[in-house]
Amino acid sequence: MFVQEEKIFAGKVLKIHICTMDGTEWLEEVTEDTTVEKLKEKCLKHYVHGSLEDPKTLTHHKLIHAATERVLTDTKTVADENLKDKDVLLLIKKRPPPTPPKMAEVSSDEKKKQDNKAPDKDAILKATANLSTRHTDRTVTQHNIRDFQTELRKILVSLIEVAQKLLALNPDAVELFKKANAMLDEDEEDRVDETALQQLTEMGFPESRAIKALRLNHMSVTQAMEWLIEHVDDPSVDTPLPGQDSSGAAGATAAAAPGPSASASASSSTDESSRQDELTEIFKRIRRKREFRPDSRAVIALMEMGFDEKEVIDALRVNNNQQDAACEWLLGDRKPSPEDLDKGIDTNSPLFQAILENPVVQLGLTNPKTLLAFEDMLENPLNSTQWMNDPETGPVMLQISRIFQTLNRT
């Protein structure tokens, strides 16, 4: 029997698990003396389902060892890179380097920047000093163009205060608090998709780091994988997210909660006022569990434009993690300010009075789950759809929306 010489000296055959950024997975069989470049060529032939006539195709991709998070060198062999059977590799397209501008273009751009330089405040005041002042009713204009999402935050801030007071007046206030707190803890536990987490951990990523990536990227495995790769050298990559470890806060709130005997013995107005203050403080602690989490991709993109990290986070918080809106906010007058987010609606306004007079809203405000929903939407606007579809909180949100739309048209 004739055996090819290359088969005799080929070495051990390894099965390598290949993953791409769009979720495609397959196995490649290679020998230990195969170079990384040859392995990458085999992967690209399998992935692109065609010829590799363009020589740039190979150079524009790289292979990453998922377990160690290192980029493999093209000239080294599989044995040199210490690859083992059933190892997981990621096939990723490289980011193209920016084209350096020509000297003539640089000079031209600098001249344009000088010509188009915006005037400073003093120059504007000097140029407009002789203009006549026109008084316009900006309040009416803003009222006509306001939208539900912008006004909803103010409504929620004021309704939370009302709900807290109603729950504090309930004789079973302590039990209601425990129920709301339990729902909050349960909700936090359900926040991580177990299937998505398993996919990332099977690729070799640490579980705690994978959980953080999934929470930052709305449980998207592909985006979480990209985040993990981009932040592999980030010293703060393993720092827990704000509010992720809520055991301490839960213990503190439980310690602060008045016991049943104290609640039963509170008969005087002073005791009632004290209990109400305690419950208000308890619900503040519940709210601290849900701190704002900026979109990591948007943060990086806006910081690359030259904005400070704190300014970027403020912009994303004001604009519900919407990158384009945050960019306009940073380039504009920056209103509303982050401090304005904690301001409620005018309690004497027709809109707020109509909301409070609605029977469905009145009943909903006595439900601790409604308070939980308001707190969650306040800090995580992307979760609004979840609460709109909830059988207990959905009718309340629907009534608030209808009342707003009716009054806004008139």
GROMACS .gro file of C-alpha atoms in nm:
model
  410
    1MET     CA    1   0.000   0.000   0.000
    2PHE     CA    2   0.138   0.343  -0.095
    3VAL     CA    3   0.127   0.611   0.175
    4GLN     CA    4   0.212   0.972   0.099
    5GLU     CA    5   0.519   1.104   0.274
    6GLU     CA    6   0.336   1.412   0.400
    7LYS     CA    7   0.079   1.190   0.577
    8ILE     CA    8   0.354   1.001   0.762
    9PHE     CA    9   0.520   1.312   0.902
   10ALA     CA   10   0.207   1.524   0.939
   11GLY     CA   11   0.191   1.489   1.317
   12LYS     CA   12  -0.109   1.470   1.545
   13VAL     CA   13  -0.446   1.578   1.401
   14LEU     CA   14  -0.637   1.832   1.612
   15LYS     CA   15  -1.000   1.934   1.592
   16ILE     CA   16  -1.028   2.312   1.643
   17HIS     CA   17  -1.362   2.484   1.716
   18ILE     CA   18  -1.393   2.802   1.502
   19CYS     CA   19  -1.642   3.085   1.582
   20THR     CA   20  -1.713   3.403   1.385
   21MET     CA   21  -1.866   3.735   1.497
   22ASP     CA   22  -2.201   3.658   1.330
   23GLY     CA   23  -2.241   3.335   1.529
   24THR     CA   24  -2.124   3.083   1.264
   25GLU     CA   25  -1.948   2.779   1.417
   26TRP     CA   26  -1.770   2.473   1.273
   27LEU     CA   27  -1.477   2.232   1.334
   28GLU     CA   28  -1.146   2.245   1.145
   29GLU     CA   29  -0.907   1.949   1.140
   30VAL     CA   30  -0.539   2.050   1.131
   31THR     CA   31  -0.204   1.892   1.210
   32GLU     CA   32   0.039   2.026   1.467
   33ASP     CA   33   0.283   2.148   1.198
   34THR     CA   34   0.015   2.353   1.019
   35THR     CA   35   0.086   2.725   1.027
   36VAL     CA   36  -0.168   2.970   1.164
   37GLU     CA   37  -0.180   3.135   0.822
   38LYS     CA   38  -0.278   2.804   0.656
   39LEU     CA   39  -0.540   2.745   0.926
   40LYS     CA   40  -0.678   3.093   0.869
   41GLU     CA   41  -0.691   3.028   0.493
   42LYS     CA   42  -0.892   2.709   0.553
   43CYS     CA   43  -1.129   2.899   0.784
   44LEU     CA   44  -1.186   3.174   0.527
   45LYS     CA   45  -1.253   2.922   0.250
   46HIS     CA   46  -1.516   2.763   0.472
   47TYR     CA   47  -1.659   3.097   0.587
   48VAL     CA   48  -1.675   3.298   0.263
   49HIS     CA   49  -1.776   2.992   0.050
   50GLY     CA   50  -1.563   3.103  -0.244
   51SER     CA   51  -1.213   3.165  -0.373
   52LEU     CA   52  -0.957   3.381  -0.195
   53GLU     CA   53  -0.822   3.560  -0.502
   54ASP     CA   54  -0.789   3.888  -0.311
   55PRO     CA   55  -0.463   3.861  -0.111
   56LYS     CA   56  -0.596   4.119   0.135
   57THR     CA   57  -0.859   3.874   0.259
   58LEU     CA   58  -0.602   3.684   0.466
   59THR     CA   59  -0.424   3.990   0.601
   60HIS     CA   60  -0.753   4.155   0.698
   61HIS     CA   61  -0.850   3.874   0.936
   62LYS     CA   62  -0.700   3.734   1.255
   63LEU     CA   63  -0.746   3.432   1.478
   64ILE     CA   64  -0.782   3.475   1.854
   65HIS     CA   65  -0.747   3.202   2.115
   66ALA     CA   66  -1.066   3.240   2.322
   67ALA     CA   67  -0.934   3.088   2.645
   68THR     CA   68  -0.617   3.304   2.666
   69GLU     CA   69  -0.757   3.598   2.463
   70ARG     CA   70  -0.437   3.631   2.256
   71VAL     CA   71  -0.395   3.692   1.883
   72LEU     CA   72  -0.224   3.402   1.703
   73THR     CA   73   0.085   3.476   1.490
   74ASP     CA   74   0.051   3.382   1.122
   75THR     CA   75   0.406   3.249   1.086
   76LYS     CA   76   0.388   3.015   1.387
   77THR     CA   77   0.260   2.660   1.375
   78VAL     CA   78  -0.029   2.511   1.570
   79ALA     CA   79   0.224   2.342   1.800
   80ASP     CA   80   0.417   2.669   1.851
   81GLU     CA   81   0.096   2.838   1.962
   82ASN     CA   82   0.032   2.549   2.204
   83LEU     CA   83  -0.314   2.478   2.061
   84LYS     CA   84  -0.491   2.172   2.201
   85ASP     CA   85  -0.764   1.947   2.071
   86LYS     CA   86  -1.112   2.110   2.090
   87ASP     CA   87  -0.968   2.458   2.157
   88VAL     CA   88  -1.194   2.750   2.058
   89LEU     CA   89  -1.064   3.014   1.814
   90LEU     CA   90  -1.239   3.335   1.707
   91LEU     CA   91  -1.214   3.446   1.342
   92ILE     CA   92  -1.236   3.825   1.341
   93LYS     CA   93  -1.195   4.089   1.074
   94LYS     CA   94  -0.926   4.346   1.157
   95ARG     CA   95  -1.008   4.714   1.177
   96PRO     CA   96  -0.852   4.896   0.879
   97PRO     CA   97  -0.596   5.161   0.982
   98PRO     CA   98  -0.691   5.520   0.896
   99THR     CA   99  -0.538   5.657   0.578
  100PRO     CA  100  -0.278   5.923   0.666
  101PRO     CA  101  -0.366   6.260   0.508
  102LYS     CA  102  -0.131   6.428   0.261
  103MET     CA  103   0.055   6.741   0.370
  104ALA     CA  104  -0.135   6.956   0.122
  105GLU     CA  105  -0.466   6.825   0.257
  106VAL     CA  106  -0.357   6.895   0.616
  107SER     CA  107  -0.272   7.256   0.533
  108SER     CA  108  -0.601   7.296   0.347
  109ASP     CA  109  -0.800   7.147   0.637
  110GLU     CA  110  -0.631   7.373   0.891
  111LYS     CA  111  -0.713   7.677   0.680
  112LYS     CA  112  -1.077   7.569   0.655
  113LYS     CA  113  -1.096   7.522   1.031
  114GLN     CA  114  -0.966   7.874   1.088
  115ASP     CA  115  -1.210   8.017   0.833
  116ASN     CA  116  -1.505   7.824   0.979
  117LYS     CA  117  -1.414   7.877   1.344
  118ALA     CA  118  -1.724   7.958   1.545
  119PRO     CA  119  -1.734   8.295   1.722
  120ASP     CA  120  -1.697   8.298   2.099
  121LYS     CA  121  -1.954   8.439   2.343
  122ASP     CA  122  -1.797   8.788   2.354
  123ALA     CA  123  -1.798   8.815   1.974
  124ILE     CA  124  -2.166   8.713   1.957
  125LEU     CA  125  -2.268   8.965   2.224
  126LYS     CA  126  -2.075   9.242   2.047
  127ALA     CA  127  -2.233   9.161   1.709
  128THR     CA  128  -2.588   9.145   1.848
  129ALA     CA  129  -2.569   9.438   2.094
  130ASN     CA  130  -2.777   9.670   1.874
  131LEU     CA  131  -3.051   9.420   1.788
  132SER     CA  132  -3.399   9.477   1.927
  133THR     CA  133  -3.526   9.230   2.187
  134ARG     CA  134  -3.824   9.014   2.099
  135HIS     CA  135  -4.025   8.849   2.374
  136THR     CA  136  -4.179   8.515   2.287
  137ASP     CA  137  -4.381   8.282   2.498
  138ARG     CA  138  -4.135   7.993   2.503
  139THR     CA  139  -4.342   7.803   2.758
  140VAL     CA  140  -4.630   7.763   2.514
  141THR     CA  141  -4.395   7.666   2.230
  142GLN     CA  142  -4.220   7.399   2.438
  143HIS     CA  143  -4.556   7.267   2.560
  144ASN     CA  144  -4.677   7.215   2.204
  145ILE     CA  145  -4.369   7.027   2.088
  146ARG     CA  146  -4.304   6.819   2.396
  147ASP     CA  147  -4.322   6.441   2.355
  148PHE     CA  148  -4.439   6.166   2.585
  149GLN     CA  149  -4.097   6.013   2.654
  150THR     CA  150  -3.953   6.348   2.762
  151GLU     CA  151  -4.243   6.426   2.995
  152LEU     CA  152  -4.280   6.068   3.122
  153ARG     CA  153  -3.970   6.091   3.339
  154LYS     CA  154  -4.107   6.395   3.525
  155ILE     CA  155  -4.441   6.220   3.568
  156LEU     CA  156  -4.272   5.911   3.709
  157VAL     CA  157  -4.067   6.114   3.959
  158SER     CA  158  -4.383   6.275   4.100
  159LEU     CA  159  -4.588   5.952   4.093
  160ILE     CA  160  -4.313   5.769   4.285
  161GLU     CA  161  -4.347   6.023   4.567
  162VAL     CA  162  -4.725   5.971   4.573
  163ALA     CA  163  -4.692   5.592   4.567
  164GLN     CA  164  -4.442   5.597   4.853
  165LYS     CA  165  -4.677   5.804   5.069
  166LEU     CA  166  -4.974   5.578   4.991
  167LEU     CA  167  -4.778   5.263   5.072
  168ALA     CA  168  -4.648   5.420   5.394
  169LEU     CA  169  -5.007   5.489   5.509
  170ASN     CA  170  -5.103   5.127   5.454
  171PRO     CA  171  -5.113   4.929   5.783
  172ASP     CA  172  -4.927   4.648   5.604
  173ALA     CA  173  -4.657   4.885   5.479
  174VAL     CA  174  -4.368   4.674   5.607
  175GLU     CA  175  -4.498   4.360   5.438
  176LEU     CA  176  -4.557   4.555   5.116
  177PHE     CA  177  -4.200   4.678   5.132
  178LYS     CA  178  -4.070   4.323   5.176
  179LYS     CA  179  -4.277   4.212   4.877
  180ALA     CA  180  -4.145   4.494   4.657
  181ASN     CA  181  -3.789   4.429   4.767
  182ALA     CA  182  -3.826   4.055   4.697
  183MET     CA  183  -3.961   4.132   4.348
  184LEU     CA  184  -3.664   4.359   4.287
  185ASP     CA  185  -3.412   4.093   4.394
  186GLU     CA  186  -3.590   3.832   4.182
  187ASP     CA  187  -3.584   4.063   3.885
  188GLU     CA  188  -3.210   4.120   3.929
  189GLU     CA  189  -3.146   3.746   3.936
  190ASP     CA  190  -3.344   3.692   3.613
  191ARG     CA  191  -3.152   3.961   3.432
  192VAL     CA  192  -2.884   3.723   3.295
  193ASP     CA  193  -2.971   3.487   3.007
  194GLU     CA  194  -2.833   3.148   3.113
  195THR     CA  195  -2.803   3.021   2.753
  196ALA     CA  196  -2.607   3.330   2.646
  197LEU     CA  197  -2.387   3.303   2.954
  198GLN     CA  198  -2.313   2.937   2.880
  199GLN     CA  199  -2.209   3.020   2.523
  200LEU     CA  200  -1.955   3.275   2.645
  201THR     CA  201  -1.815   3.059   2.924
  202GLU     CA  202  -1.773   2.766   2.683
  203MET     CA  203  -1.556   2.994   2.470
  204GLY     CA  204  -1.326   3.037   2.770
  205PHE     CA  205  -1.442   3.372   2.908
  206PRO     CA  206  -1.465   3.400   3.292
  207GLU     CA  207  -1.824   3.382   3.419
  208SER     CA  208  -1.819   3.712   3.610
  209ARG     CA  209  -1.674   3.894   3.309
  210ALA     CA  210  -1.928   3.731   3.076
  211ILE     CA  211  -2.217   3.836   3.303
  212LYS     CA  212  -2.096   4.196   3.298
  213ALA     CA  213  -2.063   4.194   2.918
  214LEU     CA  214  -2.414   4.052   2.873
  215ARG     CA  215  -2.571   4.310   3.103
  216LEU     CA  216  -2.393   4.594   2.924
  217ASN     CA  217  -2.505   4.465   2.582
  218HIS     CA  218  -2.869   4.374   2.654
  219MET     CA  219  -2.802   3.995   2.655
  220SER     CA  220  -2.662   3.996   2.297
  221VAL     CA  221  -2.397   3.721   2.270
  222THR     CA  222  -2.233   3.876   1.963
  223GLN     CA  223  -2.207   4.224   2.113
  224ALA     CA  224  -2.095   4.084   2.448
  225MET     CA  225  -1.820   3.885   2.272
  226GLU     CA  226  -1.701   4.200   2.093
  227TRP     CA  227  -1.701   4.390   2.423
  228LEU     CA  228  -1.497   4.118   2.596
  229ILE     CA  229  -1.237   4.117   2.319
  230GLU     CA  230  -1.214   4.497   2.306
  231HIS     CA  231  -1.170   4.522   2.685
  232VAL     CA  232  -0.930   4.231   2.734
  233ASP     CA  233  -0.650   4.470   2.841
  234ASP     CA  234  -0.878   4.706   3.034
  235PRO     CA  235  -0.768   4.708   3.402
  236SER     CA  236  -1.127   4.773   3.514
  237VAL     CA  237  -1.281   4.491   3.307
  238ASP     CA  238  -1.353   4.284   3.621
  239THR     CA  239  -1.495   4.574   3.823
  240PRO     CA  240  -1.859   4.490   3.913
  241LEU     CA  241  -2.134   4.705   3.767
  242PRO     CA  242  -2.304   4.956   4.002
  243GLY     CA  243  -2.585   4.778   4.183
  244GLN     CA  244  -2.477   4.433   4.056
  245ASP     CA  245  -2.403   4.311   4.410
  246SER     CA  246  -2.723   4.401   4.590
  247SER     CA  247  -2.680   4.169   4.890
  248GLY     CA  248  -2.535   4.446   5.104
  249ALA     CA  249  -2.809   4.691   5.008
  250ALA     CA  250  -3.076   4.431   5.069
  251GLY     CA  251  -2.932   4.356   5.412
  252ALA     CA  252  -2.917   4.721   5.496
  253THR     CA  253  -3.277   4.779   5.392
  254ALA     CA  254  -3.393   4.474   5.585
  255ALA     CA  255  -3.215   4.604   5.894
  256ALA     CA  256  -3.372   4.944   5.846
  257ALA     CA  257  -3.723   4.805   5.804
  258PRO     CA  258  -3.933   4.833   6.120
  259GLY     CA  259  -4.044   4.503   6.272
  260PRO     CA  260  -4.407   4.388   6.293
  261SER     CA  261  -4.425   4.460   6.666
  262ALA     CA  262  -4.300   4.814   6.617
  263SER     CA  263  -4.551   4.863   6.335
  264ALA     CA  264  -4.836   4.733   6.549
  265SER     CA  265  -4.747   4.954   6.845
  266ALA     CA  266  -4.715   5.272   6.638
  267SER     CA  267  -5.035   5.452   6.727
  268SER     CA  268  -4.944   5.817   6.771
  269SER     CA  269  -4.905   6.064   6.486
  270THR     CA  270  -4.536   6.096   6.567
  271ASP     CA  271  -4.486   5.723   6.521
  272GLU     CA  272  -4.681   5.729   6.195
  273SER     CA  273  -4.464   6.013   6.065
  274SER     CA  274  -4.151   5.830   6.172
  275ARG     CA  275  -4.263   5.511   5.999
  276GLN     CA  276  -4.342   5.704   5.681
  277ASP     CA  277  -3.994   5.860   5.683
  278GLU     CA  278  -3.837   5.519   5.736
  279LEU     CA  279  -4.025   5.366   5.446
  280THR     CA  280  -3.936   5.661   5.224
  281GLU     CA  281  -3.570   5.600   5.305
  282ILE     CA  282  -3.617   5.228   5.235
  283PHE     CA  283  -3.756   5.297   4.888
  284LYS     CA  284  -3.466   5.533   4.821
  285ARG     CA  285  -3.235   5.243   4.893
  286ILE     CA  286  -3.434   5.025   4.653
  287ARG     CA  287  -3.387   5.287   4.386
  288ARG     CA  288  -3.009   5.293   4.442
  289LYS     CA  289  -2.998   4.928   4.339
  290ARG     CA  290  -3.089   5.036   3.987
  291GLU     CA  291  -2.816   5.279   3.887
  292PHE     CA  292  -2.780   5.402   3.531
  293ARG     CA  293  -2.561   5.180   3.311
  294PRO     CA  294  -2.422   5.364   3.007
  295ASP     CA  295  -2.390   5.181   2.677
  296SER     CA  296  -2.019   5.094   2.656
  297ARG     CA  297  -2.012   5.123   2.275
  298ALA     CA  298  -2.169   5.469   2.285
  299VAL     CA  299  -1.925   5.579   2.558
  300ILE     CA  300  -1.625   5.474   2.349
  301ALA     CA  301  -1.761   5.631   2.031
  302LEU     CA  302  -1.836   5.967   2.195
  303MET     CA  303  -1.505   5.976   2.385
  304GLU     CA  304  -1.324   5.919   2.054
  305MET     CA  305  -1.484   6.247   1.939
  306GLY     CA  306  -1.294   6.424   2.217
  307PHE     CA  307  -1.560   6.451   2.488
  308ASP     CA  308  -1.478   6.389   2.853
  309GLU     CA  309  -1.597   6.057   3.000
  310LYS     CA  310  -1.814   6.224   3.270
  311GLU     CA  311  -1.978   6.448   3.007
  312VAL     CA  312  -2.045   6.146   2.787
  313ILE     CA  313  -2.210   5.950   3.070
  314ASP     CA  314  -2.424   6.253   3.159
  315ALA     CA  315  -2.530   6.288   2.794
  316LEU     CA  316  -2.626   5.920   2.766
  317ARG     CA  317  -2.818   5.935   3.094
  318VAL     CA  318  -3.015   6.240   2.981
  319ASN     CA  319  -3.089   6.082   2.641
  320ASN     CA  320  -3.173   5.725   2.750
  321ASN     CA  321  -2.850   5.572   2.609
  322GLN     CA  322  -2.926   5.701   2.256
  323GLN     CA  323  -2.586   5.782   2.102
  324ASP     CA  324  -2.704   6.027   1.831
  325ALA     CA  325  -2.923   6.222   2.075
  326ALA     CA  326  -2.638   6.228   2.328
  327CYS     CA  327  -2.403   6.369   2.064
  328GLU     CA  328  -2.651   6.647   1.980
  329TRP     CA  329  -2.686   6.719   2.354
  330LEU     CA  330  -2.307   6.750   2.392
  331LEU     CA  331  -2.283   6.982   2.093
  332GLY     CA  332  -2.589   7.188   2.192
  333ASP     CA  333  -2.702   7.379   2.501
  334ARG     CA  334  -2.703   7.061   2.715
  335LYS     CA  335  -3.061   7.091   2.833
  336PRO     CA  336  -3.207   6.933   3.026
  337SER     CA  337  -2.916   6.899   3.266
  338PRO     CA  338  -2.853   6.574   3.460
  339GLU     CA  339  -2.984   6.750   3.771
  340ASP     CA  340  -3.316   6.819   3.595
  341LEU     CA  341  -3.378   6.444   3.564
  342ASP     CA  342  -3.472   6.422   3.932
  343LYS     CA  343  -3.730   6.703   3.906
  344GLY     CA  344  -4.094   6.603   3.890
  345ILE     CA  345  -4.389   6.753   3.708
  346ASP     CA  346  -4.584   7.047   3.850
  347THR     CA  347  -4.828   6.880   4.092
  348ASN     CA  348  -5.082   7.157   4.029
  349SER     CA  349  -5.078   7.113   3.651
  350PRO     CA  350  -5.394   6.985   3.475
  351LEU     CA  351  -5.196   6.688   3.341
  352PHE     CA  352  -5.086   6.561   3.682
  353GLN     CA  353  -5.428   6.624   3.838
  354ALA     CA  354  -5.596   6.428   3.556
  355ILE     CA  355  -5.355   6.137   3.607
  356LEU     CA  356  -5.420   6.125   3.982
  357GLU     CA  357  -5.798   6.138   3.931
  358ASN     CA  358  -5.794   5.831   3.707
  359PRO     CA  359  -5.933   5.525   3.897
  360VAL     CA  360  -5.693   5.280   3.728
  361VAL     CA  361  -5.392   5.492   3.827
  362GLN     CA  362  -5.527   5.536   4.181
  363LEU     CA  363  -5.559   5.160   4.226
  364GLY     CA  364  -5.220   5.097   4.068
  365LEU     CA  365  -5.041   5.336   4.304
  366THR     CA  366  -5.135   5.112   4.598
  367ASN     CA  367  -4.959   4.815   4.434
  368PRO     CA  368  -4.589   4.784   4.527
  369LYS     CA  369  -4.519   4.634   4.185
  370THR     CA  370  -4.625   4.963   4.025
  371LEU     CA  371  -4.371   5.149   4.236
  372LEU     CA  372  -4.109   4.897   4.132
  373ALA     CA  373  -4.200   4.951   3.764
  374PHE     CA  374  -4.176   5.330   3.799
  375GLU     CA  375  -3.833   5.302   3.964
  376ASP     CA  376  -3.709   5.064   3.695
  377MET     CA  377  -3.829   5.279   3.403
  378LEU     CA  378  -3.679   5.586   3.567
  379GLU     CA  379  -3.330   5.436   3.569
  380ASN     CA  380  -3.364   5.195   3.271
  381PRO     CA  381  -3.596   5.347   3.007
  382LEU     CA  382  -3.529   5.051   2.775
  383ASN     CA  383  -3.733   4.833   3.013
  384SER     CA  384  -4.051   5.036   2.951
  385THR     CA  385  -4.183   4.780   2.699
  386GLN     CA  386  -4.155   4.505   2.959
  387TRP     CA  387  -4.374   4.696   3.208
  388MET     CA  388  -4.619   4.809   2.937
  389ASN     CA  389  -4.686   4.439   2.863
  390ASP     CA  390  -4.718   4.342   3.231
  391PRO     CA  391  -5.081   4.259   3.328
  392GLU     CA  392  -5.056   4.458   3.654
  393THR     CA  393  -4.857   4.766   3.548
  394GLY     CA  394  -4.956   4.779   3.179
  395PRO     CA  395  -5.305   4.929   3.236
  396VAL     CA  396  -5.159   5.205   3.455
  397MET     CA  397  -4.900   5.301   3.191
  398LEU     CA  398  -5.169   5.291   2.920
  399GLN     CA  399  -5.391   5.535   3.112
  400ILE     CA  400  -5.099   5.773   3.172
  401SER     CA  401  -5.016   5.768   2.800
  402ARG     CA  402  -5.380   5.829   2.696
  403ILE     CA  403  -5.427   6.118   2.938
  404PHE     CA  404  -5.105   6.281   2.818
  405GLN     CA  405  -5.197   6.247   2.450
  406THR     CA  406  -5.548   6.384   2.509
  407LEU     CA  407  -5.431   6.691   2.702
  408ASN     CA  408  -5.136   6.751   2.471
  409ARG     CA  409  -5.368   6.774   2.167
  410THR     CA  410  -5.588   7.027   2.339
   0.00000   0.00000   0.00000
